[in-house]
PDB file of C-alpha atoms in Angstrom:
ATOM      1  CA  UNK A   1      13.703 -19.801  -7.737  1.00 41.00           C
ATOM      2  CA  UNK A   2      11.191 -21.974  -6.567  1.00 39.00           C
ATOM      3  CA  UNK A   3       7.435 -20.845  -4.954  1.00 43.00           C
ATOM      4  CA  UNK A   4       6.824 -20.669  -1.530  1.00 46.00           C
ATOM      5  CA  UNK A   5       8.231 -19.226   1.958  1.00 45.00           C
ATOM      6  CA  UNK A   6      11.740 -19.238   2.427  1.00 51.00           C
ATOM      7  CA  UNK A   7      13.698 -19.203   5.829  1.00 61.00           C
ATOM      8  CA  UNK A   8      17.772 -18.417   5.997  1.00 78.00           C
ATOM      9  CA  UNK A   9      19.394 -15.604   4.757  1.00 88.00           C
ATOM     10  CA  UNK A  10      17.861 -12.372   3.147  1.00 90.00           C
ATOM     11  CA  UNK A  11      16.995 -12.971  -0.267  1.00 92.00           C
ATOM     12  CA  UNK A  12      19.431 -10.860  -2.710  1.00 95.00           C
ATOM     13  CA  UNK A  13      18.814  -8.979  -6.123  1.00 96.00           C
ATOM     14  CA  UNK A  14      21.009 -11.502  -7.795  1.00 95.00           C
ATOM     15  CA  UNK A  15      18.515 -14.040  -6.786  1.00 95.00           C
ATOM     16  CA  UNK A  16      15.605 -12.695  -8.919  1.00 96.00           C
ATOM     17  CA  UNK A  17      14.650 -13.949 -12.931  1.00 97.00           C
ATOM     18  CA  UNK A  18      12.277 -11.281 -14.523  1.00 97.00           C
ATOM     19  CA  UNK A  19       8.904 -13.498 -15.191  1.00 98.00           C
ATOM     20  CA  UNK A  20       9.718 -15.776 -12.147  1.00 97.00           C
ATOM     21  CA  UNK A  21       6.648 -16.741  -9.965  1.00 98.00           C
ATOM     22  CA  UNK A  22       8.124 -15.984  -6.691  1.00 97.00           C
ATOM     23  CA  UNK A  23       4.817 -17.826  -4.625  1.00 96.00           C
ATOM     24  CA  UNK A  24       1.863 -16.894  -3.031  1.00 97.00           C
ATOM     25  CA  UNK A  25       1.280 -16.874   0.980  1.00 97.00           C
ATOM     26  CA  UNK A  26      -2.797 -16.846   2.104  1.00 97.00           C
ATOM     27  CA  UNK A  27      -3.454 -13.900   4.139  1.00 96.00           C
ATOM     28  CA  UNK A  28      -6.611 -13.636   6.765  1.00 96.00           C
ATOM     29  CA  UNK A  29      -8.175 -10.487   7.413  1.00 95.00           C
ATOM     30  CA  UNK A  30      -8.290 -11.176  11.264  1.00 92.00           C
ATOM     31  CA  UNK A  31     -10.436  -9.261  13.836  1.00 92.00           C
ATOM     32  CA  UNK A  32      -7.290  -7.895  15.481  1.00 93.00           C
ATOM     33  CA  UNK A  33      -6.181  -5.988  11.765  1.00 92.00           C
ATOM     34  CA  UNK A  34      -9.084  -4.859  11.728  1.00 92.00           C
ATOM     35  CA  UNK A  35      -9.548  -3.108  15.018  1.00 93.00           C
ATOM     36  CA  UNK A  36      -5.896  -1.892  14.710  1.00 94.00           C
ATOM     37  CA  UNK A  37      -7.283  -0.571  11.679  1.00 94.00           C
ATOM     38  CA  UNK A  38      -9.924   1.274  13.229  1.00 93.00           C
ATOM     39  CA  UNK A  39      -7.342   2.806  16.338  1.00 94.00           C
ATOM     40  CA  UNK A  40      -5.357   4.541  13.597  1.00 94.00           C
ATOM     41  CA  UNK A  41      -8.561   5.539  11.437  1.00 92.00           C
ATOM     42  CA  UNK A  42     -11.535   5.762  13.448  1.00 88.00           C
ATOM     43  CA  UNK A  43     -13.770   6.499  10.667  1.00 81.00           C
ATOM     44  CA  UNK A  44     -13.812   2.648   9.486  1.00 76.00           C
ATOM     45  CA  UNK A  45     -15.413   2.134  12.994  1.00 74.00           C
ATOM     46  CA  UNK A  46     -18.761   1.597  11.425  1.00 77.00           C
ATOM     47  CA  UNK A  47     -17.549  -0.142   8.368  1.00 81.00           C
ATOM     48  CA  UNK A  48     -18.051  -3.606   8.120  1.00 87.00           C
ATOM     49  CA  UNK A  49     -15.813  -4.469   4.615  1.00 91.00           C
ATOM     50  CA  UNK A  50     -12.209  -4.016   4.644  1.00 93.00           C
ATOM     51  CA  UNK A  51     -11.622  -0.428   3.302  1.00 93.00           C
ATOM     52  CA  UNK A  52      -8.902  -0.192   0.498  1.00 93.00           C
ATOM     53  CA  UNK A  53      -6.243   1.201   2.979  1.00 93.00           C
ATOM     54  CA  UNK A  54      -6.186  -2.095   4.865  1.00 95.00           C
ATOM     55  CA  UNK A  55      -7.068  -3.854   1.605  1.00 96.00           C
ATOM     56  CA  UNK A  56      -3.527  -2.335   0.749  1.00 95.00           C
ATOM     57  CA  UNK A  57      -2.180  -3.233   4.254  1.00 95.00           C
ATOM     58  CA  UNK A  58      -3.265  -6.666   3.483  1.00 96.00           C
ATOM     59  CA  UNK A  59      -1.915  -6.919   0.538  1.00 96.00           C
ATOM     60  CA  UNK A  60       1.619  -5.597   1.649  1.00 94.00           C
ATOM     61  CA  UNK A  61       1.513  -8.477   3.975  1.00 94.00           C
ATOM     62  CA  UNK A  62       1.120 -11.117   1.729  1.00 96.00           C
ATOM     63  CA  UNK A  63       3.588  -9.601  -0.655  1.00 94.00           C
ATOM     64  CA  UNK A  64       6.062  -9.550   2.238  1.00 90.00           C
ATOM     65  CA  UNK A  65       5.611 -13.609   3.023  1.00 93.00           C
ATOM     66  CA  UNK A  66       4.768 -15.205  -0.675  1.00 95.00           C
ATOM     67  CA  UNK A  67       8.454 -15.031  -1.096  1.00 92.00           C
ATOM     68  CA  UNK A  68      10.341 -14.280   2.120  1.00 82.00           C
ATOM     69  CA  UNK A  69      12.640 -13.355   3.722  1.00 88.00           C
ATOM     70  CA  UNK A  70      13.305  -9.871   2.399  1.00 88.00           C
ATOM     71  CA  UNK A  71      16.268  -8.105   3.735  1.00 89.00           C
ATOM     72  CA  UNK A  72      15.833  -5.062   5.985  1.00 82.00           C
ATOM     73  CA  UNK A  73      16.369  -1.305   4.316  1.00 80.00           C
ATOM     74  CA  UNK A  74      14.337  -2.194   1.137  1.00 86.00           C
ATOM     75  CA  UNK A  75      12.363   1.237  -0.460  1.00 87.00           C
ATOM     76  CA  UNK A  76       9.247   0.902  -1.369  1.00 89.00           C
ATOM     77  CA  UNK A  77       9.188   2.972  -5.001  1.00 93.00           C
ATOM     78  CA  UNK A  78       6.610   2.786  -6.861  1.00 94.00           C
ATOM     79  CA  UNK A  79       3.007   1.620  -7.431  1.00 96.00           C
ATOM     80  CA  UNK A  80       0.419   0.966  -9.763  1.00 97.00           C
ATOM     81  CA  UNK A  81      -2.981  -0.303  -8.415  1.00 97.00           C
ATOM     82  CA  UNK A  82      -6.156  -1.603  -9.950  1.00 98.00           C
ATOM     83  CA  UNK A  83      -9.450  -2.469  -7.207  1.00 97.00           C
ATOM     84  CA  UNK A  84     -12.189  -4.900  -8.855  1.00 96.00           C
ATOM     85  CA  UNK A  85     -14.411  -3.381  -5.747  1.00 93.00           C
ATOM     86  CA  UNK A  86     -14.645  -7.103  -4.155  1.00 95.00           C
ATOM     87  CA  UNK A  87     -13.461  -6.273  -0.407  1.00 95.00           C
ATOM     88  CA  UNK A  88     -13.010  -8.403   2.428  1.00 96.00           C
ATOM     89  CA  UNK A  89     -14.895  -8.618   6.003  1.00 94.00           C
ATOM     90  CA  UNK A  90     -13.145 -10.041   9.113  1.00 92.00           C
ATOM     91  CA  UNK A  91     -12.117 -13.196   9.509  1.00 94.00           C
ATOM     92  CA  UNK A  92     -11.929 -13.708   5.524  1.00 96.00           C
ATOM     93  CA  UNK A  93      -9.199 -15.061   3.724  1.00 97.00           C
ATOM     94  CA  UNK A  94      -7.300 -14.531   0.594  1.00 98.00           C
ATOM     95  CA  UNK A  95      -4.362 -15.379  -1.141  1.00 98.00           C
ATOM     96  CA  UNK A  96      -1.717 -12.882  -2.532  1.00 98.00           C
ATOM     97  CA  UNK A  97       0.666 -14.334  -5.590  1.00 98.00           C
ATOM     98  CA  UNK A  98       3.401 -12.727  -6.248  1.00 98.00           C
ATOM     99  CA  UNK A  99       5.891 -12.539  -9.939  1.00 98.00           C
ATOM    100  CA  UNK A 100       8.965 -10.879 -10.714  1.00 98.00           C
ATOM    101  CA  UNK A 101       8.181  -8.807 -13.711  1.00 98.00           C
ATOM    102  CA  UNK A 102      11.572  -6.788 -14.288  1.00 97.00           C
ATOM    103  CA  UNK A 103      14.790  -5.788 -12.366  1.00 97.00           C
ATOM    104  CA  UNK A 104      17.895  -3.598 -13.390  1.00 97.00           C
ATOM    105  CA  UNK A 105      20.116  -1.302 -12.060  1.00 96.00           C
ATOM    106  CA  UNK A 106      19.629   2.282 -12.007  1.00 93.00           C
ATOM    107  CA  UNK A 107      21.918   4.819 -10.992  1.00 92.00           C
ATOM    108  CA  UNK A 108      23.880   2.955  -8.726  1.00 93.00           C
ATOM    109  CA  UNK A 109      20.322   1.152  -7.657  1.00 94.00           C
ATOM    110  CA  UNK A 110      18.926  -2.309  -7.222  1.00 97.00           C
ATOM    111  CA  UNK A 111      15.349  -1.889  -8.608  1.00 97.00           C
ATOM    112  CA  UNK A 112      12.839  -4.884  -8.813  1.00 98.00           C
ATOM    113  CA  UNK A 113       9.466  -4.686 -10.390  1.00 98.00           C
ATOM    114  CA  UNK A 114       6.828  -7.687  -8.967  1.00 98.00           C
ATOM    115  CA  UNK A 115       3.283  -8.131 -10.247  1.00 98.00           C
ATOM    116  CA  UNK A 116       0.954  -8.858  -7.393  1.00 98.00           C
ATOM    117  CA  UNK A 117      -2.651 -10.382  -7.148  1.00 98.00           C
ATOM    118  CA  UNK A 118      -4.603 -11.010  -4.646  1.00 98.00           C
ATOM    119  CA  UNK A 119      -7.788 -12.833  -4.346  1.00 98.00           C
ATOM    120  CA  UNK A 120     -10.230 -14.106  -2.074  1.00 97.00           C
ATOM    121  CA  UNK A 121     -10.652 -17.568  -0.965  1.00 95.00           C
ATOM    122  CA  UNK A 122     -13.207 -18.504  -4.389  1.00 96.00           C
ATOM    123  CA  UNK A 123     -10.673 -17.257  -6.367  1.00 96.00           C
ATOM    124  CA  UNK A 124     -11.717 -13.825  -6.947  1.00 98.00           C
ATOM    125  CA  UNK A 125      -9.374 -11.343  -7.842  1.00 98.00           C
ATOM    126  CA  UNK A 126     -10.194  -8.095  -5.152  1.00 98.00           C
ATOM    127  CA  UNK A 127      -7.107  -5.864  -6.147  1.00 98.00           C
ATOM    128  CA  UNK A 128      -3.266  -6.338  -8.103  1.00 98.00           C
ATOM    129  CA  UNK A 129      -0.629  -3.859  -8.772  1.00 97.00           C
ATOM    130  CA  UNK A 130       3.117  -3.599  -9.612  1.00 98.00           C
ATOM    131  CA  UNK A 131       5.496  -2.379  -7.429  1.00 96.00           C
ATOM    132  CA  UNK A 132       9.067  -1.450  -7.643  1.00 96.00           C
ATOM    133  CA  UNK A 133      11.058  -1.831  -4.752  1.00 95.00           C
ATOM    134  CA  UNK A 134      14.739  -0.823  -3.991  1.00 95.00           C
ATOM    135  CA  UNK A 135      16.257  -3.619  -3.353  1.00 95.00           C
ATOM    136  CA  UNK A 136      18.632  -3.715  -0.381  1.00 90.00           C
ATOM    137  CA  UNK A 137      21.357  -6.017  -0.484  1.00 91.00           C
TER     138      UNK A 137
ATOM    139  CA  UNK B   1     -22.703  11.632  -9.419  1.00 85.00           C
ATOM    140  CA  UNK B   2     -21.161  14.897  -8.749  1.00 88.00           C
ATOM    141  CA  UNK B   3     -17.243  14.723  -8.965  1.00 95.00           C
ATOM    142  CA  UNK B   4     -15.718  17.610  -6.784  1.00 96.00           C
ATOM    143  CA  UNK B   5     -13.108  20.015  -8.033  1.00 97.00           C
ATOM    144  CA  UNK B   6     -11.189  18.618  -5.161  1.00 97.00           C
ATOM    145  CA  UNK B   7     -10.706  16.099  -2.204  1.00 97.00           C
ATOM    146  CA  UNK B   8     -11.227  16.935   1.221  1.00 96.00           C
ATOM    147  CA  UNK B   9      -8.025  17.222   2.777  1.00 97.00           C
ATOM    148  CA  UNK B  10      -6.845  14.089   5.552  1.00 96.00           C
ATOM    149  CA  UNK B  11      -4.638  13.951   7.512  1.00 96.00           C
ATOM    150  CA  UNK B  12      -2.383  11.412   9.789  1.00 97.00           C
ATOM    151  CA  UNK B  13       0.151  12.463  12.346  1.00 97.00           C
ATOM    152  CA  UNK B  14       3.083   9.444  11.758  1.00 98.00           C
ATOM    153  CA  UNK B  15       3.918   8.843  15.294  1.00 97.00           C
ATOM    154  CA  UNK B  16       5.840   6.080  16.409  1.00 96.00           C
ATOM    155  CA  UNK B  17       2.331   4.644  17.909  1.00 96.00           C
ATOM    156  CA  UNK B  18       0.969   5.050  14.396  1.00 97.00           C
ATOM    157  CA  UNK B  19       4.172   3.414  13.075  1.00 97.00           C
ATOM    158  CA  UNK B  20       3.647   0.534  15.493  1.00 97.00           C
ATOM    159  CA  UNK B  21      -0.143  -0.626  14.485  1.00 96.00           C
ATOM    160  CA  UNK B  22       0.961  -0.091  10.981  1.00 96.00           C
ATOM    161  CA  UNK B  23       3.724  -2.696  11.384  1.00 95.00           C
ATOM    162  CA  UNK B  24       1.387  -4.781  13.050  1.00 94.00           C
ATOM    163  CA  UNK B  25      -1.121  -4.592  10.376  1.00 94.00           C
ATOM    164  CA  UNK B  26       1.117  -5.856   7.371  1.00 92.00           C
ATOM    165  CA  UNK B  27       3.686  -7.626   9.713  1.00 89.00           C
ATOM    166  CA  UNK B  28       6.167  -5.378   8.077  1.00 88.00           C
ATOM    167  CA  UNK B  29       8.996  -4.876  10.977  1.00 89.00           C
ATOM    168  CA  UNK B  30      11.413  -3.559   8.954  1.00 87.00           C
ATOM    169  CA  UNK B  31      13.670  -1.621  11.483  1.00 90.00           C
ATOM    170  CA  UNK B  32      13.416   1.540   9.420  1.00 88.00           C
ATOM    171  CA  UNK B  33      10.612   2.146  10.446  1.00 93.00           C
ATOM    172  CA  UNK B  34      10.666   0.959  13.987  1.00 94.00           C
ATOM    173  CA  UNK B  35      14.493   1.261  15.148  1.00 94.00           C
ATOM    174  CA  UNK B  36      15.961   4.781  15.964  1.00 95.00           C
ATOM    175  CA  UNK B  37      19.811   3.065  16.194  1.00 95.00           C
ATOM    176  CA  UNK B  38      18.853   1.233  12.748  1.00 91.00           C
ATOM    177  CA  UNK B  39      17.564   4.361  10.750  1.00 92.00           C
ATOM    178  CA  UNK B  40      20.281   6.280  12.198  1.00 94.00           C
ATOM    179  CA  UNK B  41      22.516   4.220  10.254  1.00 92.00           C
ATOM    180  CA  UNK B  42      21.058   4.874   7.121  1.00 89.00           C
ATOM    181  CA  UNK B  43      20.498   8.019   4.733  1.00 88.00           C
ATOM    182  CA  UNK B  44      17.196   8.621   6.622  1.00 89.00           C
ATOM    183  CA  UNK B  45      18.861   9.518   9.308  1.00 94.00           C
ATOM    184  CA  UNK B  46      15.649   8.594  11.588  1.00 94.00           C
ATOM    185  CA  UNK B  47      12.539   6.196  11.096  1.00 96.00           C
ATOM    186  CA  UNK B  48      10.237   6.489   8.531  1.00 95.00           C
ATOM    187  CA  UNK B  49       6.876   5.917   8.036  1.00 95.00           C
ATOM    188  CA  UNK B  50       5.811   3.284   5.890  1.00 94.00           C
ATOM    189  CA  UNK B  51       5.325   4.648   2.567  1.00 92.00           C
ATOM    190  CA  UNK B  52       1.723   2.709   2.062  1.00 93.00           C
ATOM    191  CA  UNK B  53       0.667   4.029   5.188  1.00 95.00           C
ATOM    192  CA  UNK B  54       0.951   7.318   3.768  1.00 95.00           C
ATOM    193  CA  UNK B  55      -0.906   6.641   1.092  1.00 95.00           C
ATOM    194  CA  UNK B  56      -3.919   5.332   3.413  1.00 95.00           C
ATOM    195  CA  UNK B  57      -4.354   8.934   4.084  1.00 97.00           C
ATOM    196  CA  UNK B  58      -5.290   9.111   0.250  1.00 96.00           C
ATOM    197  CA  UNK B  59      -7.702   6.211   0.693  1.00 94.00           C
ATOM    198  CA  UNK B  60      -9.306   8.161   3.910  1.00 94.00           C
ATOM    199  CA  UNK B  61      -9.112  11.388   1.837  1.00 95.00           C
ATOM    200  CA  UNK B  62     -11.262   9.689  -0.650  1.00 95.00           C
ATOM    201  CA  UNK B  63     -13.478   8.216   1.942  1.00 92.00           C
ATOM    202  CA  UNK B  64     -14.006  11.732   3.539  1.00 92.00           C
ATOM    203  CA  UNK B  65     -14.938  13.227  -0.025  1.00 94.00           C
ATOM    204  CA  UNK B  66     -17.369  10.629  -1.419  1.00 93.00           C
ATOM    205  CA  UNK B  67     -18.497   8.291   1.424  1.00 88.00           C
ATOM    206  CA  UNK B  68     -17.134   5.092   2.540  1.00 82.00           C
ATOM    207  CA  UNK B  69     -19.519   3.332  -0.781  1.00 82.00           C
ATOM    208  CA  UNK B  70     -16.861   4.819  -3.179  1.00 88.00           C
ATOM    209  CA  UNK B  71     -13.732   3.291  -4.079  1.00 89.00           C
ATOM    210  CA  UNK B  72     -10.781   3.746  -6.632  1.00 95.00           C
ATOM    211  CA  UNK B  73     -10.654   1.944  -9.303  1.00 96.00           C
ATOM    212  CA  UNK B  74      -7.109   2.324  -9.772  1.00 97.00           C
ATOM    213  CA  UNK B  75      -3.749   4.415  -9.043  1.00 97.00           C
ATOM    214  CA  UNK B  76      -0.457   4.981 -10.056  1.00 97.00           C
ATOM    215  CA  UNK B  77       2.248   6.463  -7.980  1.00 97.00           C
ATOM    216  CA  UNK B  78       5.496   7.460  -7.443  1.00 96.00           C
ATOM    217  CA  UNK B  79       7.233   7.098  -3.512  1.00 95.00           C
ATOM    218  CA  UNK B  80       9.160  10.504  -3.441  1.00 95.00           C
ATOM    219  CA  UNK B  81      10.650  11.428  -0.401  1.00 94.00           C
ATOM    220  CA  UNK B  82       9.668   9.524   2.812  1.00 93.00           C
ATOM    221  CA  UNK B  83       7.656  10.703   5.529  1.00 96.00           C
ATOM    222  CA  UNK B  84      10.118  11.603   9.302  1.00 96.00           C
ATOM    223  CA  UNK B  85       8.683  10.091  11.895  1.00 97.00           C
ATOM    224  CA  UNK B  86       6.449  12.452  14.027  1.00 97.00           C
ATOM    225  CA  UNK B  87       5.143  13.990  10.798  1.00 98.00           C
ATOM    226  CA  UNK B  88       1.725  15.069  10.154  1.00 98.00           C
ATOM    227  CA  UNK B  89       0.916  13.187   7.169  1.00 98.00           C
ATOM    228  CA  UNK B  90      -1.702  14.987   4.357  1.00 98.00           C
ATOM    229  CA  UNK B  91      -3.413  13.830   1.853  1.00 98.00           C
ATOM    230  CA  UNK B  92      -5.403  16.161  -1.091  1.00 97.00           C
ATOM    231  CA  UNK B  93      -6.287  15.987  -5.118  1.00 98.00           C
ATOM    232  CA  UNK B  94      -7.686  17.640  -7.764  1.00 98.00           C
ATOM    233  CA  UNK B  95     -10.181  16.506 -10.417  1.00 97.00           C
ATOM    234  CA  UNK B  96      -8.028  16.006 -13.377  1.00 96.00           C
ATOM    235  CA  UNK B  97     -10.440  16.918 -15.899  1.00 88.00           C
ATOM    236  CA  UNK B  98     -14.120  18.411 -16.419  1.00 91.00           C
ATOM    237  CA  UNK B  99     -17.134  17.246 -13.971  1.00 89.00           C
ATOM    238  CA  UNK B 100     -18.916  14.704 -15.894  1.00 90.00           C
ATOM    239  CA  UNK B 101     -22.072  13.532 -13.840  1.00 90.00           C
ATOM    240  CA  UNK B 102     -22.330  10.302 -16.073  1.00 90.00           C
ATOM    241  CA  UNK B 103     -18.897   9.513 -16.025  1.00 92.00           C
ATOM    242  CA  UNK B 104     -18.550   5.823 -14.621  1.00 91.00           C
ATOM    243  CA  UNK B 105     -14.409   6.527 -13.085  1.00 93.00           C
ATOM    244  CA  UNK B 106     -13.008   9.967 -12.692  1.00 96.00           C
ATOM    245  CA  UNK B 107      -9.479  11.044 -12.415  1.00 97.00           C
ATOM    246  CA  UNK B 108      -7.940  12.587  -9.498  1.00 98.00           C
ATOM    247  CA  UNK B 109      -4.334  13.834  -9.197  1.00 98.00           C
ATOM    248  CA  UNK B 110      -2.918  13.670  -6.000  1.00 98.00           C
ATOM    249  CA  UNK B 111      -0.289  14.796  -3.346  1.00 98.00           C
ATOM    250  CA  UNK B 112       0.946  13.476  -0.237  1.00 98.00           C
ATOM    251  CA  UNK B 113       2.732  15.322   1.748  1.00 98.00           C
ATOM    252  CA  UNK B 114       4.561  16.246   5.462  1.00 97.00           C
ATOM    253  CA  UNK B 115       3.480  19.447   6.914  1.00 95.00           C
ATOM    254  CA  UNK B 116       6.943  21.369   5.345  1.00 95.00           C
ATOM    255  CA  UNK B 117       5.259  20.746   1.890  1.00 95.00           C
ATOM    256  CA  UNK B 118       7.307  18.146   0.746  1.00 95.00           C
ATOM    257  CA  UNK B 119       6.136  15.918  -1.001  1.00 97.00           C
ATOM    258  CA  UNK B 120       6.041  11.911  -0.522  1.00 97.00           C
ATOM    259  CA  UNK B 121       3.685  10.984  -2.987  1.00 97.00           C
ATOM    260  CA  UNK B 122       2.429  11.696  -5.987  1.00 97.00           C
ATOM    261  CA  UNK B 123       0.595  10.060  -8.876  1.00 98.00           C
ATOM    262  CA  UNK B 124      -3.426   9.726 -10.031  1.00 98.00           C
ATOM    263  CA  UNK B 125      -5.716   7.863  -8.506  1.00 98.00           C
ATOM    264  CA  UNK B 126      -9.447   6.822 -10.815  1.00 97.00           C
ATOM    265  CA  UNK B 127     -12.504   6.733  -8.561  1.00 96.00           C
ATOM    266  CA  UNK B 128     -15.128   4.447  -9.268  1.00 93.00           C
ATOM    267  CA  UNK B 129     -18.740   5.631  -8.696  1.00 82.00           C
ATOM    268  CA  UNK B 130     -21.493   4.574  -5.862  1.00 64.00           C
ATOM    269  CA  UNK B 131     -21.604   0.335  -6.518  1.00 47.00           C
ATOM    270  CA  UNK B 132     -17.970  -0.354  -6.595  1.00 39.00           C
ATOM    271  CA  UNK B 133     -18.089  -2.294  -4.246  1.00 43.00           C
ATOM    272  CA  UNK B 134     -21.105  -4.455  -5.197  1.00 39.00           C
ATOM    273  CA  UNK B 135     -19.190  -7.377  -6.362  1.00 42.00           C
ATOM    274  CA  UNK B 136     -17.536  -8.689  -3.157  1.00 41.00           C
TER     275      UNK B 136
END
């Protein structure tokens, strides 16, 4: 599997290698997220760095389009998460790489487990976790 | 820094408005979250709330406890059960071990949950003290 965003048909369980880069899709933390933010938690109204929830938000996003298109019904399962404390303020960028660490099948299951980094735009790593996801299809 | 014996509870209600800006944040549309006819299709039954939008109650949680200065360092979590639609989404922890005014991290265990007491997440979460956030 090659890096990068992919258009066509939902990509499949059968089409991930464990240790594959899967690609990396640069995120921006625009004004707009952030004021959606603040209409669903009004306490970041006075904050002026992204707070770890939309850090997380963020970082969903860019794990969604480093290696798209995932199919629809996919279960989030699991997470680890590690901050460095770097955040990001509106209207920075940053750039979330993605890796296919593990997949099997368990009880009747399709489970993946991706590594996931992201970092701002000097290369900076603000936050990376593993996830497993039920895969759908 | 003084580590509570626990966090201050938060709390979300997961309407389908709440849904909504959540999709729009991350650009995740998936229609099980967003598509009655969809979810009613699947074992769900109805939409669902995205699962790391119930864990942003945890981050607010935290936010409430310490101030918005302190951050976790890290967390690890298992998705249990998802949270209906409609839901009120709630977020609380305990200190996992002695207060320790020097300690640098301390470990929280934590519980999300709907407002029938079951449970959609649950793991640790290690909260960094005031200056976490001094490197960005």
């Amino acid at each position: 599997m090659s890096a990068g965003t992919f258009e066509g048909a939902p990509l499949r369980f059968a089409d991930f290698t464990p240790g594959a880069y899967l690609g990396e899709a640069r995120v921006v933390l625009d004004r707009e997220r952030f004021e959606r933010w603040r209409a669903l938690f009004p306490a970041a109204a006075q904050v002026e760095k992204a707070p770890p929830g939309l850090l997380m938000a963020l970082f969903m996003y860019g794990f969604a389009e480093a290696f798209a298109p995932h199919p629809d019904g996919n279960i989030h399962a699991g997470q680890t998460l590690a901050f460095t404390g770097r955040s990001l303020r509106a209207g920075d960028g940053a750039r979330v790489s993605v890796t296919c660490r593990e997949k099997e099948v368990k009880r009747g299951r399709n489970r993946v487990r991706f590594e996931a980094r992201m970092c701002d735009d000097a290369g900076d790593e603000i936050m990376s976790g593993e996830m497993v996801v039920i895969w759908a299809v | 820094m003084q580590w509570p014996g626990n966090l201050v509870e938060a709390q979300l209600r997961a309407s389908p408005e709440a849904i909504r800006l959540y999709a729009e944040i991350t650009r995740d549309f998936n229609p099980l979250h967003l598509d009655a006819g969809f979810a009613a299709q699947t074992p769900f039954g109805r939409p669902i709330a995205h699962g790391t939008l119930s864990l942003a109650v945890l981050w607010e949680a935290i936010a409430v406890t310490f101030g918005p200065d302190v951050r976790p360092a890290a967390a690890e979590m298992r998705f249990l059960a998802p949270i209906a639609e409609g839901a009120l989404i709630s977020a609380t922890g305990t200190r996992a071990g002695a207060d320790d005014p020097l300690a640098a991290t301390m470990r929280y265990d934590f519980t999300v949950s709907d407002e029938a007491g079951t449970q959609a997440l649950a793991g640790f979460v290690e909260i960094a003290g005031g200056g976490a956030d001094a490197a960005s």
